[in-house]
Tab-separated table of C-alpha atoms in Angstrom:
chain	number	residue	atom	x	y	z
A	1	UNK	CA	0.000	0.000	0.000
A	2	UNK	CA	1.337	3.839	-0.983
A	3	UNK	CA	1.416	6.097	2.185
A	4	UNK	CA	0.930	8.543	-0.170
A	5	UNK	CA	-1.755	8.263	-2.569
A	6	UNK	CA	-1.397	11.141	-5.905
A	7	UNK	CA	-4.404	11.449	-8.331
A	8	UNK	CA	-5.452	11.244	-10.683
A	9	UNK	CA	-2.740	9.083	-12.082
A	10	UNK	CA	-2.994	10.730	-15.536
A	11	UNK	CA	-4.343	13.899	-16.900
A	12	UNK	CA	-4.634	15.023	-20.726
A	13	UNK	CA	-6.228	18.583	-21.036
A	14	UNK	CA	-6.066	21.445	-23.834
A	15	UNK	CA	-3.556	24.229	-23.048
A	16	UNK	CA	-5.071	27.357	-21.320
A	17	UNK	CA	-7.285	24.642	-18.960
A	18	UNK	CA	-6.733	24.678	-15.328
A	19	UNK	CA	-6.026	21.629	-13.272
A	20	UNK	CA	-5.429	20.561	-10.075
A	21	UNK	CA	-3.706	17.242	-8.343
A	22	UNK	CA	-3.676	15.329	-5.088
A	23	UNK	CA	-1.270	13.978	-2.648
A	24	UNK	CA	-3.166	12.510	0.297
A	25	UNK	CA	-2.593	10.350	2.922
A	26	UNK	CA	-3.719	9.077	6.681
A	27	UNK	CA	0.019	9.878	8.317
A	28	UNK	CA	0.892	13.377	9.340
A	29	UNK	CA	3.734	15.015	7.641
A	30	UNK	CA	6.385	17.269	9.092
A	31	UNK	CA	6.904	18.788	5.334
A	32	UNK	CA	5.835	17.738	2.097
A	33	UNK	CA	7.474	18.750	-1.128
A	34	UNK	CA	6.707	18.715	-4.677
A	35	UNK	CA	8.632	17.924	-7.835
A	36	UNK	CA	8.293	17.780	-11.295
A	37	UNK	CA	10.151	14.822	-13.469
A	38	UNK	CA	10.841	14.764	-17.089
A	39	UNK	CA	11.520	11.757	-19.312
A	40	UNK	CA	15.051	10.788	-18.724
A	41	UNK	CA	15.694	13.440	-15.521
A	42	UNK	CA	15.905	13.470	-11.719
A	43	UNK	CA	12.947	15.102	-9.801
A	44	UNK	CA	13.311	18.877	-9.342
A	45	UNK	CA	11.810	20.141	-6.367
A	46	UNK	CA	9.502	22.890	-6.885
A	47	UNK	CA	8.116	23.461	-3.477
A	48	UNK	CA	8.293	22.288	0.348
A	49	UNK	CA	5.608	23.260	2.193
A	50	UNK	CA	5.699	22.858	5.910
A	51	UNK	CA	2.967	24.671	8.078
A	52	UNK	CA	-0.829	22.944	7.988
A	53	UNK	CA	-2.860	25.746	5.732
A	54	UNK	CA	0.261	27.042	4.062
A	55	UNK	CA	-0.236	28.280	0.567
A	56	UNK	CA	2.620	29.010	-1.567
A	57	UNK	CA	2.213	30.316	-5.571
A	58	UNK	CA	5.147	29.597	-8.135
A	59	UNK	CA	4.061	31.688	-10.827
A	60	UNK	CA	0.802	29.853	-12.463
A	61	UNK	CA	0.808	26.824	-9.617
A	62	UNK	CA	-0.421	27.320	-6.121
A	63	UNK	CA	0.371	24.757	-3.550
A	64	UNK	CA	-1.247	24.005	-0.811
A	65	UNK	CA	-0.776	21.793	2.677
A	66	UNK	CA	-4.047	20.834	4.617
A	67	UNK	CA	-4.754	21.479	7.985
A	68	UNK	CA	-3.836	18.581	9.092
A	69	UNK	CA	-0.702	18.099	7.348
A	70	UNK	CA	-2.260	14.526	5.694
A	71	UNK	CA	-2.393	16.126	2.491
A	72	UNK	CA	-1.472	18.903	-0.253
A	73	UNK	CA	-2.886	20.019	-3.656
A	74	UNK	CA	-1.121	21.449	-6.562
A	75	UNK	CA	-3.243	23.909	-8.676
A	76	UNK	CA	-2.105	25.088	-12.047
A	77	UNK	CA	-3.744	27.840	-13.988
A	78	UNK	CA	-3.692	28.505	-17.672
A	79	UNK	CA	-1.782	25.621	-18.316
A	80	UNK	CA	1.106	25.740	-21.017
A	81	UNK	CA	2.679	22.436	-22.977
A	82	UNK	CA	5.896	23.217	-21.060
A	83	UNK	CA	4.053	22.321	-17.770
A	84	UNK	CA	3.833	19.037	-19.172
A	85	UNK	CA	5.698	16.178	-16.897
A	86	UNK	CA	5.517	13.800	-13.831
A	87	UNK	CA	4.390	15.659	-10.482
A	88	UNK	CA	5.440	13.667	-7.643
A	89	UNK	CA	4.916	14.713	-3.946
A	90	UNK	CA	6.996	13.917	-0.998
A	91	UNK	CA	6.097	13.754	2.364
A	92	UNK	CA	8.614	13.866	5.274
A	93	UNK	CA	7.883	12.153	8.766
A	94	UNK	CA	8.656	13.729	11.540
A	95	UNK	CA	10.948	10.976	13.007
A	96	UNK	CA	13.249	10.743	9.907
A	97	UNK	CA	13.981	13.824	8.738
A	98	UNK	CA	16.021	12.956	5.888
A	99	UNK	CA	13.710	10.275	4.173
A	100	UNK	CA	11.603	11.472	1.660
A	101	UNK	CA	8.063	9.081	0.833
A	102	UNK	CA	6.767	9.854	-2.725
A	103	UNK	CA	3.549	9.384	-4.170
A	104	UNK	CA	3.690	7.261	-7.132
A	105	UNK	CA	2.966	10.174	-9.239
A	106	UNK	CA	0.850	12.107	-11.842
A	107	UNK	CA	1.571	12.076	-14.894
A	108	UNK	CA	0.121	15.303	-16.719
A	109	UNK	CA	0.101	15.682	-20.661
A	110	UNK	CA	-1.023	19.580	-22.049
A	111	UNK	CA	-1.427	19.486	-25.670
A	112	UNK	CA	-1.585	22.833	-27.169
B	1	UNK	CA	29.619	22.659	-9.959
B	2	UNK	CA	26.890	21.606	-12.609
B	3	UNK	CA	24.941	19.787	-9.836
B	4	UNK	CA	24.508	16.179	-8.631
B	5	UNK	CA	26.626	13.857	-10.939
B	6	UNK	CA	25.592	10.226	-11.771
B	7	UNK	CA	27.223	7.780	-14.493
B	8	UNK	CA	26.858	6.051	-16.214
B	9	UNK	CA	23.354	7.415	-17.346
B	10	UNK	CA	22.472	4.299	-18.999
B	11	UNK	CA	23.863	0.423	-17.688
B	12	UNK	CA	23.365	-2.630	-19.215
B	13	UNK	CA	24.592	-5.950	-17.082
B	14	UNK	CA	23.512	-9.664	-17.923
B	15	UNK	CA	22.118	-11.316	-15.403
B	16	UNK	CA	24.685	-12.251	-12.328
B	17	UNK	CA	27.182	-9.683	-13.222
B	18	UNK	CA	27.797	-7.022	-10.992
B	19	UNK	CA	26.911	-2.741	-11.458
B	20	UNK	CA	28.485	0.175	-9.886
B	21	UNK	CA	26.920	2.673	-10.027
B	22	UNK	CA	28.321	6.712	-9.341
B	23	UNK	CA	27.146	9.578	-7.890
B	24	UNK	CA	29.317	13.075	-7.368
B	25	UNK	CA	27.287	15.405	-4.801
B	26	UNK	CA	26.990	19.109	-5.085
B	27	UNK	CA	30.202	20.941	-4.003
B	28	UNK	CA	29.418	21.382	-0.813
B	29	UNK	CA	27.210	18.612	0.188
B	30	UNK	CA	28.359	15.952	2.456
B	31	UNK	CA	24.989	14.374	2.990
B	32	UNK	CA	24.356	11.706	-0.033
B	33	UNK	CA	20.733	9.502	-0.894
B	34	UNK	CA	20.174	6.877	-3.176
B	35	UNK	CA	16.539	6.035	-4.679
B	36	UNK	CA	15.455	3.509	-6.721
B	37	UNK	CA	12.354	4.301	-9.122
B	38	UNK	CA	10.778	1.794	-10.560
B	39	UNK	CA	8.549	2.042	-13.979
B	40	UNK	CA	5.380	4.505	-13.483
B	41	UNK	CA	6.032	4.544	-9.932
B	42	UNK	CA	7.793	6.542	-7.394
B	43	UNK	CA	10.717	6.954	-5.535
B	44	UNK	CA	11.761	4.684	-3.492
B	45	UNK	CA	14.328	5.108	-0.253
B	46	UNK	CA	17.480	2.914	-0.345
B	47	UNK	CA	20.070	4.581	1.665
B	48	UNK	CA	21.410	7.731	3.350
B	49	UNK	CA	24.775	8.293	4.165
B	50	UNK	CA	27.720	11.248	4.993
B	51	UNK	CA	31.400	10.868	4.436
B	52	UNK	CA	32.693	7.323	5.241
B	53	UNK	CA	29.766	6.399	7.182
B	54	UNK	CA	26.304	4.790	6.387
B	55	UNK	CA	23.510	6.555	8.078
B	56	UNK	CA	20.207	4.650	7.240
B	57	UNK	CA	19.942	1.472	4.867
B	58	UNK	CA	17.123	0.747	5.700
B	59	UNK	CA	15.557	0.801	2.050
B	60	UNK	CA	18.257	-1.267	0.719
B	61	UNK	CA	17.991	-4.709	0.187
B	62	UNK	CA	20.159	-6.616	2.841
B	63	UNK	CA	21.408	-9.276	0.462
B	64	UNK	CA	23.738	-8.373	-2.716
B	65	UNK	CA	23.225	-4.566	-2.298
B	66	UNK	CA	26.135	-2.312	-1.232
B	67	UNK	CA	26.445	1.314	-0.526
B	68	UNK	CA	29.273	3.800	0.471
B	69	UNK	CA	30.791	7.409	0.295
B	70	UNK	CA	34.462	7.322	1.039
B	71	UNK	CA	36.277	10.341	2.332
B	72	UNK	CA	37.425	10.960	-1.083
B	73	UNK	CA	35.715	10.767	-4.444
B	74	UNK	CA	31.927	10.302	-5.767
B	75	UNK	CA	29.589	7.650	-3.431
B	76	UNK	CA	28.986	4.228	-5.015
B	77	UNK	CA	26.016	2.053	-5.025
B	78	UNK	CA	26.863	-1.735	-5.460
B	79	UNK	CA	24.669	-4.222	-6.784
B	80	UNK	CA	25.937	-7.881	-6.694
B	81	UNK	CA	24.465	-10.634	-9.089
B	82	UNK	CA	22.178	-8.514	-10.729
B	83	UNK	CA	18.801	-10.151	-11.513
B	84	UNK	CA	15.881	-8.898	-13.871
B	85	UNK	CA	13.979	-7.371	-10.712
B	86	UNK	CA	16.591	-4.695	-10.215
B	87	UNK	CA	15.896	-2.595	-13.617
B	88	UNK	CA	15.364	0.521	-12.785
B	89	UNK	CA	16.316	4.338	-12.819
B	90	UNK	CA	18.393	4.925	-8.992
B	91	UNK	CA	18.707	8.205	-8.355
B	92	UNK	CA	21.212	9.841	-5.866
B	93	UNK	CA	20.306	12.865	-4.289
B	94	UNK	CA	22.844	15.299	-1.928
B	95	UNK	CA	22.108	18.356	0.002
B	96	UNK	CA	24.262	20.426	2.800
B	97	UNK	CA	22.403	19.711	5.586
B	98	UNK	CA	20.626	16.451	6.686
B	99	UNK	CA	17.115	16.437	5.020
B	100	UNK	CA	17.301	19.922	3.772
B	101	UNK	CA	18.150	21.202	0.318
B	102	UNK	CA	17.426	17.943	-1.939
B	103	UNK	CA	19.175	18.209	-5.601
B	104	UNK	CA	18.806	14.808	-7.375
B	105	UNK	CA	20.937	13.962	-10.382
B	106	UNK	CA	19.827	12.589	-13.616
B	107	UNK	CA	19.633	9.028	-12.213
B	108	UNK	CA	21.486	6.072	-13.746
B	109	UNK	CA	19.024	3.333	-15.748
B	110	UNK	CA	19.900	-0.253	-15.480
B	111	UNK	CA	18.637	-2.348	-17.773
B	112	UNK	CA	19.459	-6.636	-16.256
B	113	UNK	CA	19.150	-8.850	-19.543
């Protein structure tokens, strides 16, 4: 079972369409992060988030963590074809600092 | 410094041969992760460790999997007797302080035939 469950899994939509992904889960995180993977590439972190209700905007995407720290949305407006990618989040237990636990992913396609 | 180096990008082994694989931190960095990624999934934790010592292996596999980060030059993931099960991109990660400041490289894909 994933400890951190990201949906949908996949997501086709028409550039200049908003869209918005999941990371949730039942364990509370310290901090969770977000990345973004390209074919053939590492994960580059976009984001950590860390307090429960935190927003944080990167130009067209707005993260956020819940309450509760269990869970975090990525919102993206206006998408563009360069947005296109693997969004993976990572979520950080407090008793292991250094060990990241990643969703299995969303895979987004924007076709202009 | 042009970030977190790993070679070889690509590694082909037949089965039972060994792979080493190579990763070059950050300048700077002294704190060194390897994860192993496995086809439309995520990331998975092998290992964490800082300059000659090996912090947490807990993600590694206990039985023909090897990890270090000598004093000098880049850490080095081992696998032993490669079977088909260990294809896969693993991707090392550094930062300068323990959990803080992840840059991952571009991952090394082994391909067991």
């Amino acid at each position: 079972t994933q400890l951190l469950e990201q949906s949908p899994q996949f997501l086709s939509i028409q550039e200049g369409e908003n869209l918005t992904v999941y990371c949730n889960s039942s364990s509370v995180f310290s901090s969770l992060q977000w990345y973004r993977q390209e074919p053939g590439e590492g994960p580059v972190l976009l984001v950590t988030v860390v307090t429960g209700g935190e927003v944080k905007k990167l130009k067209r995407l707005t993260f956020q963590f819940g309450d509760a720290r269990k869970d975090s949305s990525l919102h993206i407006t206006a998408a563009q074809p360069g947005d296109t990618g693997l969004y993976l989040c990572a979520g950080v237990l407090g008793d292991s600092s250094y060990k990241l636990i990643f969703g299995s992913g969303t895979r987004l396609l924007v076709r202009p | 410094n042009a970030g977190v180096m790993q070679n070889p990008r690509h590694l082909v082994r037949r089965r039972g041969q060994e792979a080493r694989l190579r990763c070059s931190p950050m300048k700077g960095h002294s704190h060194v992760y390897w994860y192993r990624q496995l086809p439309e999934e995520g990331l998975k934790f092998m290992v964490y460790l800082q300059k000659e010592n090996i912090i947490d292996e807990s993600g590694m596999p206990k039985e023909r999997f090897s990890a270090e980060f000598p004093k000098e030059g880049p850490s080095i993931l081992r696998i032993q007797q490669v079977v088909r099960g260990d294809s896969a991109a693993y991707f090392c990660a550094s930062s300068p302080r323990q959990g803080e400041g992840y840059t991952f490289g571009s991952g090394t894909r082994l391909t067991v035939v």
